[in-house]
PDB file of C-alpha atoms in Angstrom:
ATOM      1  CA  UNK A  26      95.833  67.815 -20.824  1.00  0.00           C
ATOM      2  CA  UNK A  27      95.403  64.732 -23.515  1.00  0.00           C
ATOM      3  CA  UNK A  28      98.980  64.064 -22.488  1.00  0.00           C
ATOM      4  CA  UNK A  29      98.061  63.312 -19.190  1.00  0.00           C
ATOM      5  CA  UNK A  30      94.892  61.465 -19.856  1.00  0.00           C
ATOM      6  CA  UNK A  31      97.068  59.174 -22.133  1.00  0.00           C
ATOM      7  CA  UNK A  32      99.288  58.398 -19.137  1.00  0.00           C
ATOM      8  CA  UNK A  33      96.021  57.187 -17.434  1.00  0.00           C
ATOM      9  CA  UNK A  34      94.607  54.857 -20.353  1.00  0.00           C
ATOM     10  CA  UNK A  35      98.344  53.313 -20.033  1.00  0.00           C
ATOM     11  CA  UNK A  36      97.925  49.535 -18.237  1.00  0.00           C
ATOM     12  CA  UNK A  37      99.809  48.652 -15.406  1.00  0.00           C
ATOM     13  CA  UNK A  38     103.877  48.152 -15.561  1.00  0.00           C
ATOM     14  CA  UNK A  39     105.798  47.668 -12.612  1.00  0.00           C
ATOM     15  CA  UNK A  40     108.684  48.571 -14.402  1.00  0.00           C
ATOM     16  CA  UNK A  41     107.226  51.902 -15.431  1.00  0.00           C
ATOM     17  CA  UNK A  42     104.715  52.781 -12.646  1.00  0.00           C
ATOM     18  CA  UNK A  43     102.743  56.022 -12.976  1.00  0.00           C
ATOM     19  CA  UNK A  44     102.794  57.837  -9.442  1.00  0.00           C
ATOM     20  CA  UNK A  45     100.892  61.209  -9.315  1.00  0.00           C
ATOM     21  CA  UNK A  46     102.474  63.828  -6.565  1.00  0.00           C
ATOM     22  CA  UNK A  47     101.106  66.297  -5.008  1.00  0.00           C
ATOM     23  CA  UNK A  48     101.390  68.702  -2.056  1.00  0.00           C
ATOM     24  CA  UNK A  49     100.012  70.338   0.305  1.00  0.00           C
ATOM     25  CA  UNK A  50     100.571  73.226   3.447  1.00  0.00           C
ATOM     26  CA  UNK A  51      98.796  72.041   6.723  1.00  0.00           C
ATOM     27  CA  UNK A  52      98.709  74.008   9.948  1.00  0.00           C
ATOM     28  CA  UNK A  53     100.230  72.916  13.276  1.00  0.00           C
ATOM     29  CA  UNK A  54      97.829  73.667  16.150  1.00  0.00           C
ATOM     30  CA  UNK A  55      98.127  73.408  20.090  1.00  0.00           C
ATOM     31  CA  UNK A  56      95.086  73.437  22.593  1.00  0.00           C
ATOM     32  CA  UNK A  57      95.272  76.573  24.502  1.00  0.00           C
ATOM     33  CA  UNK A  58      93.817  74.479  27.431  1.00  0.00           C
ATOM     34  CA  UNK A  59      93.766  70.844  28.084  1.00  0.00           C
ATOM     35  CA  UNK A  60      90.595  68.920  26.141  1.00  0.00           C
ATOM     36  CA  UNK A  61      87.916  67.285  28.490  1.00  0.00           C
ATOM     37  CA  UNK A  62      88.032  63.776  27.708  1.00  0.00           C
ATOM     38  CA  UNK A  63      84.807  62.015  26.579  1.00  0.00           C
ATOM     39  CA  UNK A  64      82.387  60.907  29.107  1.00  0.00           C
ATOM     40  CA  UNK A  65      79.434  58.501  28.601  1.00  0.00           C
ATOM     41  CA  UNK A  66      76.887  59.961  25.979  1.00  0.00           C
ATOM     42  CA  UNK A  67      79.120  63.221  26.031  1.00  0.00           C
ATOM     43  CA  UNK A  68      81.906  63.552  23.344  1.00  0.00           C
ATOM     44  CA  UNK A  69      85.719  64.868  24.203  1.00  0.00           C
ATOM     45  CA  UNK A  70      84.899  69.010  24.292  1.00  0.00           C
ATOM     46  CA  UNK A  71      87.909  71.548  23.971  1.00  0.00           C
ATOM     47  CA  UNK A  72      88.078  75.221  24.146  1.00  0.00           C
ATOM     48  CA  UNK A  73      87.834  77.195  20.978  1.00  0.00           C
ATOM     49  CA  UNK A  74      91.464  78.715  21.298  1.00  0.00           C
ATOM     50  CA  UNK A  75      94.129  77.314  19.815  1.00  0.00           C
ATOM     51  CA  UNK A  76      98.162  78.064  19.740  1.00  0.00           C
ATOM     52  CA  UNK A  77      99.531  78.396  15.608  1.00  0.00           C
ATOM     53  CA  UNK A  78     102.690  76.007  16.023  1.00  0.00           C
ATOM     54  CA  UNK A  79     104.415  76.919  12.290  1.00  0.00           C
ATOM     55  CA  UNK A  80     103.074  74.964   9.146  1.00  0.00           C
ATOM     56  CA  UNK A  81     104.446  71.632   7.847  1.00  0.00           C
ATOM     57  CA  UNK A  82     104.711  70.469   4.251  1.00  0.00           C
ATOM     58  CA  UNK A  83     103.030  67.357   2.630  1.00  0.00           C
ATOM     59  CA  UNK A  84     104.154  65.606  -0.545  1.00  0.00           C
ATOM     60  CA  UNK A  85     101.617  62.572  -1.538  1.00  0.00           C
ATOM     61  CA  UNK A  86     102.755  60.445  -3.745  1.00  0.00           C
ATOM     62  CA  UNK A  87      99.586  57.538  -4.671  1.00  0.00           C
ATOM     63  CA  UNK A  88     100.421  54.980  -7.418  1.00  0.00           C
ATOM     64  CA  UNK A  89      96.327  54.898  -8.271  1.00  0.00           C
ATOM     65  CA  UNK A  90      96.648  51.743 -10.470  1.00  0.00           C
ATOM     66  CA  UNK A  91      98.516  49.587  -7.307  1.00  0.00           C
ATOM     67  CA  UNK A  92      96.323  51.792  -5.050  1.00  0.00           C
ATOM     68  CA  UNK A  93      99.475  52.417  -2.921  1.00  0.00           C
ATOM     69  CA  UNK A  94     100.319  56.132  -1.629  1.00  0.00           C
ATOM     70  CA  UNK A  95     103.426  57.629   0.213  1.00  0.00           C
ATOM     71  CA  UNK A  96     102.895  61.138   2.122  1.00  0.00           C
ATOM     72  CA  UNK A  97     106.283  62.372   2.940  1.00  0.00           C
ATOM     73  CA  UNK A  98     106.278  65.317   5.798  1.00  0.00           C
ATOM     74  CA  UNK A  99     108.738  67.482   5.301  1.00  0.00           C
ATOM     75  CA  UNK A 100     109.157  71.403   7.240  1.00  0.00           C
ATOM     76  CA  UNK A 101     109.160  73.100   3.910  1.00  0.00           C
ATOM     77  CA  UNK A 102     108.121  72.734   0.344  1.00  0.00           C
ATOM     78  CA  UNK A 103     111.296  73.881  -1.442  1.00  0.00           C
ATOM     79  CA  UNK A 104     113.485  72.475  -4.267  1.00  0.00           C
ATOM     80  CA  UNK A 105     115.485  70.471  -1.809  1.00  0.00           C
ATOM     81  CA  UNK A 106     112.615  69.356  -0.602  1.00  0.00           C
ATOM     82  CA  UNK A 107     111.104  68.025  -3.565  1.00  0.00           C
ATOM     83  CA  UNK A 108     114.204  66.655  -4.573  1.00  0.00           C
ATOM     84  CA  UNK A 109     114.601  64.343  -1.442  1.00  0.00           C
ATOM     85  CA  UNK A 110     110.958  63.415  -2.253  1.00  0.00           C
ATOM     86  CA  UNK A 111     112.107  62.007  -5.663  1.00  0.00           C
ATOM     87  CA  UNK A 112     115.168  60.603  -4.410  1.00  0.00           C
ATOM     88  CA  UNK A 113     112.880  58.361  -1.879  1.00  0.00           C
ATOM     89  CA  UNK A 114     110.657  57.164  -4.566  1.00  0.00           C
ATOM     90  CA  UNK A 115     113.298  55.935  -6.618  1.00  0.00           C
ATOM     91  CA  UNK A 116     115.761  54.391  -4.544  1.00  0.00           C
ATOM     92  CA  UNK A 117     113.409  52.951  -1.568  1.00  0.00           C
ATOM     93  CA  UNK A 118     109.918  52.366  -3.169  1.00  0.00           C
ATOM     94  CA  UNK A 119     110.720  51.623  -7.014  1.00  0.00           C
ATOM     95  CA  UNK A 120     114.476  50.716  -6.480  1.00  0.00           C
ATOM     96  CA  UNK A 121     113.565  47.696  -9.763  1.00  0.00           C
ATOM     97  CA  UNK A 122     111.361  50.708 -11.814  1.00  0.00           C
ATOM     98  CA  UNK A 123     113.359  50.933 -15.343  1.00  0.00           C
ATOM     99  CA  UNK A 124     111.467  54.518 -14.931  1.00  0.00           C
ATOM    100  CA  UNK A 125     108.997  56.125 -13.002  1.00  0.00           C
ATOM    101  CA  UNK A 126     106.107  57.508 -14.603  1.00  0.00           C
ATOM    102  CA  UNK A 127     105.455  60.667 -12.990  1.00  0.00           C
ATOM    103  CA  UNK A 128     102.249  63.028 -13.183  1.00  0.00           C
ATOM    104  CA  UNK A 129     102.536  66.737 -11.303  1.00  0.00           C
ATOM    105  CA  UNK A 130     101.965  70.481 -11.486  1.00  0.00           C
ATOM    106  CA  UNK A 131     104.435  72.584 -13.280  1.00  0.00           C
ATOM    107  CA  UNK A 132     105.265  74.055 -10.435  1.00  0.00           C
ATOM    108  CA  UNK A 133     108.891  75.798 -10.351  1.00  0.00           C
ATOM    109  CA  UNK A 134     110.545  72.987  -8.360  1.00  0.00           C
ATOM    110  CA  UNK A 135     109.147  70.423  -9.702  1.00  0.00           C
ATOM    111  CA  UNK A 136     111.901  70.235 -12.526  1.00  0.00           C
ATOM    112  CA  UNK A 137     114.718  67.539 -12.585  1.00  0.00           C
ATOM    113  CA  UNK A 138     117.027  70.885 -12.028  1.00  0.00           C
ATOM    114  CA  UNK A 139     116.156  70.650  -8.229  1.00  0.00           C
ATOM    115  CA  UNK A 140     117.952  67.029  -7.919  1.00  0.00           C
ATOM    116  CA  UNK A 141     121.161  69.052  -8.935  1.00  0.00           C
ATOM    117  CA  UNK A 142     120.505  71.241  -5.926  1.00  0.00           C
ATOM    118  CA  UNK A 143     119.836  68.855  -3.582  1.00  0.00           C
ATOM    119  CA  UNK A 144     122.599  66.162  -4.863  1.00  0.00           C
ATOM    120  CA  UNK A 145     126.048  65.678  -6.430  1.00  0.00           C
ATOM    121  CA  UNK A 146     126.040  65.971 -10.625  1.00  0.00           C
ATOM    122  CA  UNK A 147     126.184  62.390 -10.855  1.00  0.00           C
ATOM    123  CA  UNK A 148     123.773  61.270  -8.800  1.00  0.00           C
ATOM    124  CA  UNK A 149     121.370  63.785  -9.575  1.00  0.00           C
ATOM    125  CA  UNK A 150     121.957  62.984 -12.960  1.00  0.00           C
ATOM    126  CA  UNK A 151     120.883  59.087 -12.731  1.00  0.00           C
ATOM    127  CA  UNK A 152     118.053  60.289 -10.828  1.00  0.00           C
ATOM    128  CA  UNK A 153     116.415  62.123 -13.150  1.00  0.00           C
ATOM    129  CA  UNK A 154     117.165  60.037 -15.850  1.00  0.00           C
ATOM    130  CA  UNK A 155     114.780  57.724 -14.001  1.00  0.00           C
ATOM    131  CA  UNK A 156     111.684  60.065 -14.394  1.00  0.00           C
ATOM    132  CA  UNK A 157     109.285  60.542 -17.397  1.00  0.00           C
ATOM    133  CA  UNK A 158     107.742  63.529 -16.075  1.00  0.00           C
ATOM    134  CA  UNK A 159     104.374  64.729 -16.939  1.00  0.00           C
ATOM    135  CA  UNK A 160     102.979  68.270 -16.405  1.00  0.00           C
ATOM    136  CA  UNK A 161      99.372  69.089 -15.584  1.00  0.00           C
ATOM    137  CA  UNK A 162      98.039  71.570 -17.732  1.00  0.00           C
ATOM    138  CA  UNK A 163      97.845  75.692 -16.181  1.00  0.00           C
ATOM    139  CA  UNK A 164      94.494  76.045 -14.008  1.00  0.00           C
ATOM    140  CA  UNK A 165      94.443  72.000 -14.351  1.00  0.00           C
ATOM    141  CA  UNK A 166      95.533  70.693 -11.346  1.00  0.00           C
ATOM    142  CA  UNK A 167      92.192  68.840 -11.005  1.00  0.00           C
ATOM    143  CA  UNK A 168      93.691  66.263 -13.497  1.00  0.00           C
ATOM    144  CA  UNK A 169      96.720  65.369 -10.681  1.00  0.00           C
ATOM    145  CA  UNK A 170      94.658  62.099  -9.168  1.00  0.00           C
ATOM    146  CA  UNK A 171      97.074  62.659  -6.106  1.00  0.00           C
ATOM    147  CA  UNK A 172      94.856  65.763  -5.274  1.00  0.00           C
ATOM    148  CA  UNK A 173      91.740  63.391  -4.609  1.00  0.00           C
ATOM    149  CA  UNK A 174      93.685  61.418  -1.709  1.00  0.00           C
ATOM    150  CA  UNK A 175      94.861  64.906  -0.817  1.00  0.00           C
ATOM    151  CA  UNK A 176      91.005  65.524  -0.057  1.00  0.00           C
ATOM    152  CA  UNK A 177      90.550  62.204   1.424  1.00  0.00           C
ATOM    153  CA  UNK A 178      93.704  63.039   3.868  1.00  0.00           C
ATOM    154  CA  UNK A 179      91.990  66.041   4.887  1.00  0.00           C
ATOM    155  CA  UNK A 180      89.112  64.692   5.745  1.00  0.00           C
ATOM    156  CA  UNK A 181      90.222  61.520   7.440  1.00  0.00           C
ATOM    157  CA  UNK A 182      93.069  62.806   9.312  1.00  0.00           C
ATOM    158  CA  UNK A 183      93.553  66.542   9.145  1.00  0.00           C
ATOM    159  CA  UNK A 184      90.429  67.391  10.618  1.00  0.00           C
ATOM    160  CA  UNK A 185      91.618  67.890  14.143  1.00  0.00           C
ATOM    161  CA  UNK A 186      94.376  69.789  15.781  1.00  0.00           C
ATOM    162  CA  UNK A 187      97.874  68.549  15.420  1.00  0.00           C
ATOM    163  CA  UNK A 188     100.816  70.039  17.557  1.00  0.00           C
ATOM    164  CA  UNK A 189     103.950  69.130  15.808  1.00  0.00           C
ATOM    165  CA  UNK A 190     105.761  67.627  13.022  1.00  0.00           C
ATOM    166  CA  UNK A 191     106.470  64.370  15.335  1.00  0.00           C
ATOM    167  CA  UNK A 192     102.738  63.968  15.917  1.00  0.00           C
ATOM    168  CA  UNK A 193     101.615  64.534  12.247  1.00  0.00           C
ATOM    169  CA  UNK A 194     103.884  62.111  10.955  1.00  0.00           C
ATOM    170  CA  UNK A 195     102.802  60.065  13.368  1.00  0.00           C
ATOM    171  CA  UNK A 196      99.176  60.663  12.210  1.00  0.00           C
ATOM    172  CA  UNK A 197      99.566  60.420   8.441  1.00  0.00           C
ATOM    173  CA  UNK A 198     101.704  57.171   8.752  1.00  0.00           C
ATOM    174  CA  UNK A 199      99.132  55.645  10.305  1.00  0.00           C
ATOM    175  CA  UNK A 200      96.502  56.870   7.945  1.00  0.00           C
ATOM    176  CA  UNK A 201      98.706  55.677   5.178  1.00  0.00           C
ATOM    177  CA  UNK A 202      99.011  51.909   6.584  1.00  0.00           C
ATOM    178  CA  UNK A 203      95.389  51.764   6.572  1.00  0.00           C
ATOM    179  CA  UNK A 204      94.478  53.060   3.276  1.00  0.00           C
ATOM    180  CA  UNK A 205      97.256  50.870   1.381  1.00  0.00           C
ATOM    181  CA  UNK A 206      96.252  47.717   3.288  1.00  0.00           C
ATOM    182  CA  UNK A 207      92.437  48.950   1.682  1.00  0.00           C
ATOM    183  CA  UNK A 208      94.476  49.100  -1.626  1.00  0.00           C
ATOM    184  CA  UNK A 209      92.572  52.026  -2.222  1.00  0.00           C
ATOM    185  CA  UNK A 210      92.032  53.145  -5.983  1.00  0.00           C
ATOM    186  CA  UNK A 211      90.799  55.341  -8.092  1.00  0.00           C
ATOM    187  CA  UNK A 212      88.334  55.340 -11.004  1.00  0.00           C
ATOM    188  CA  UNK A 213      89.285  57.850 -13.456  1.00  0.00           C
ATOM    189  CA  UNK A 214      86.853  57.763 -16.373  1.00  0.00           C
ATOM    190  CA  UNK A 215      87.278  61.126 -17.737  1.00  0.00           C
ATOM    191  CA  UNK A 216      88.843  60.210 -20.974  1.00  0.00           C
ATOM    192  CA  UNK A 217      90.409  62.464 -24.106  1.00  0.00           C
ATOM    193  CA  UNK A 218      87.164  61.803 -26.106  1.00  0.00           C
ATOM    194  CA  UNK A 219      85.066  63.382 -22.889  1.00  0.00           C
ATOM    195  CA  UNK A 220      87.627  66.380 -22.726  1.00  0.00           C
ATOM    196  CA  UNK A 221      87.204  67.290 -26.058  1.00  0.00           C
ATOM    197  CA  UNK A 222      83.586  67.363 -26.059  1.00  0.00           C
ATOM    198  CA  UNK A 223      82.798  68.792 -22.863  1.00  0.00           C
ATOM    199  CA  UNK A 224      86.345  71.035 -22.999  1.00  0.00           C
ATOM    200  CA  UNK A 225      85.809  71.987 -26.610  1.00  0.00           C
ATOM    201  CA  UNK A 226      85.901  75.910 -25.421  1.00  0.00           C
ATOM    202  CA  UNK A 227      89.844  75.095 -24.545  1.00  0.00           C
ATOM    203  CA  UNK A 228      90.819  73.538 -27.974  1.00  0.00           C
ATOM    204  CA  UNK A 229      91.664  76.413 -30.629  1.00  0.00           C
ATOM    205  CA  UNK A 230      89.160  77.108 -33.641  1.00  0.00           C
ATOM    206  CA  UNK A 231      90.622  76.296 -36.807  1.00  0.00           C
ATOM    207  CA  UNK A 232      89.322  77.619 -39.588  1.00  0.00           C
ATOM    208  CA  UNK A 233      89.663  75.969 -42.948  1.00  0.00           C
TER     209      UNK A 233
END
């Protein structure tokens, strides 16, 4: 946990950014019958029913001290996955990053062994030799900042049926635009000093 929180007190570097990632499962819907459009003082109305059109995967990716965020739709959330995720980052967004500064769950492919699965030795090698990684602590996921515009995704954009993959890239690209042209940020206050008072429960009991 403090080893995260450190990476947050860190000032800003664009030649060691600090991107927090994240993901996320959202389901595909259909309209079992064609919405109503909106009339005058009546709102668009659709049936209750809906068609379950598979699930897609979302990785964001928000930079919270540029207030910049990537969410990368992909069909699945497996190692290749993730690796093509990191493989963007690098090489299209932070092509001039000496390294990128990276904050994430521990999940099992989130580890620079995916890039080998997804990529040639070599390259995977220079990849990951491009990543300080940093793991959110078990059961504290709530430290990943990437989970708040997560929740602000939701909200904004998720909250209505989407059919396909097409449509929710679509969707989230658009969303995206906006929010980075907002340059977006977030203020993070909780600090090592806070987590050790109101977290003291957590830290072992030494006895002397």
């Amino acid at each position: 946990m403090e080893d995260v929180l450190a990476v947050y007190t860190r000032p800003y570097d664009p030649s060691f950014p600090q991107v927090c990632l994240d993901e996320a499962s959202t389901q595909l819907l259909t309209h079992s019958r064609t919405p109503q459009p909106p009339k005058p003082g009546q709102p668009e109305r659709q049936d209750y029913e809906y068609g379950r059109a598979g699930v897609a995967n979302l990785f964001m990716c928000y930079e919270p001290l540029a207030g910049w965020r990537r969410v990368m739709v992909r069909e699945r959330r497996t190692k290749v996955d993730w690796a093509w995720c990191i493989k963007e980052l690098l090489e299209v967004h932070y092509p001039q990053a000496e390294r990128l500064v990276l904050v994430m769950d521990n999940l099992n492919t989130h580890t620079p062994a995916s890039l080998y699965e997804a990529f040639p030795p070599g390259e995977a090698r220079t990849l990951a030799q491009r990543l300080e990684i940093h793991y959110t602590p078990k059961h504290g996921s709530w430290l990943n900042m990437a989970e708040i515009e997560l929740s602000v995704l939701a909200r904004q954009c998720l909250d209505r049926r989407i059919p396909d993959r097409e449509t929710l890239t679509w969707e989230t690209g658009a969303w995206e635009k906006g929010r980075n042209a907002q340059r977006t940020t977030v203020d993070w206050r909780f600090t090592t000093a806070d987590a050790r008072i109101r977290l003291k429960h957590l830290y072992p009991s030494i006895q002397q």
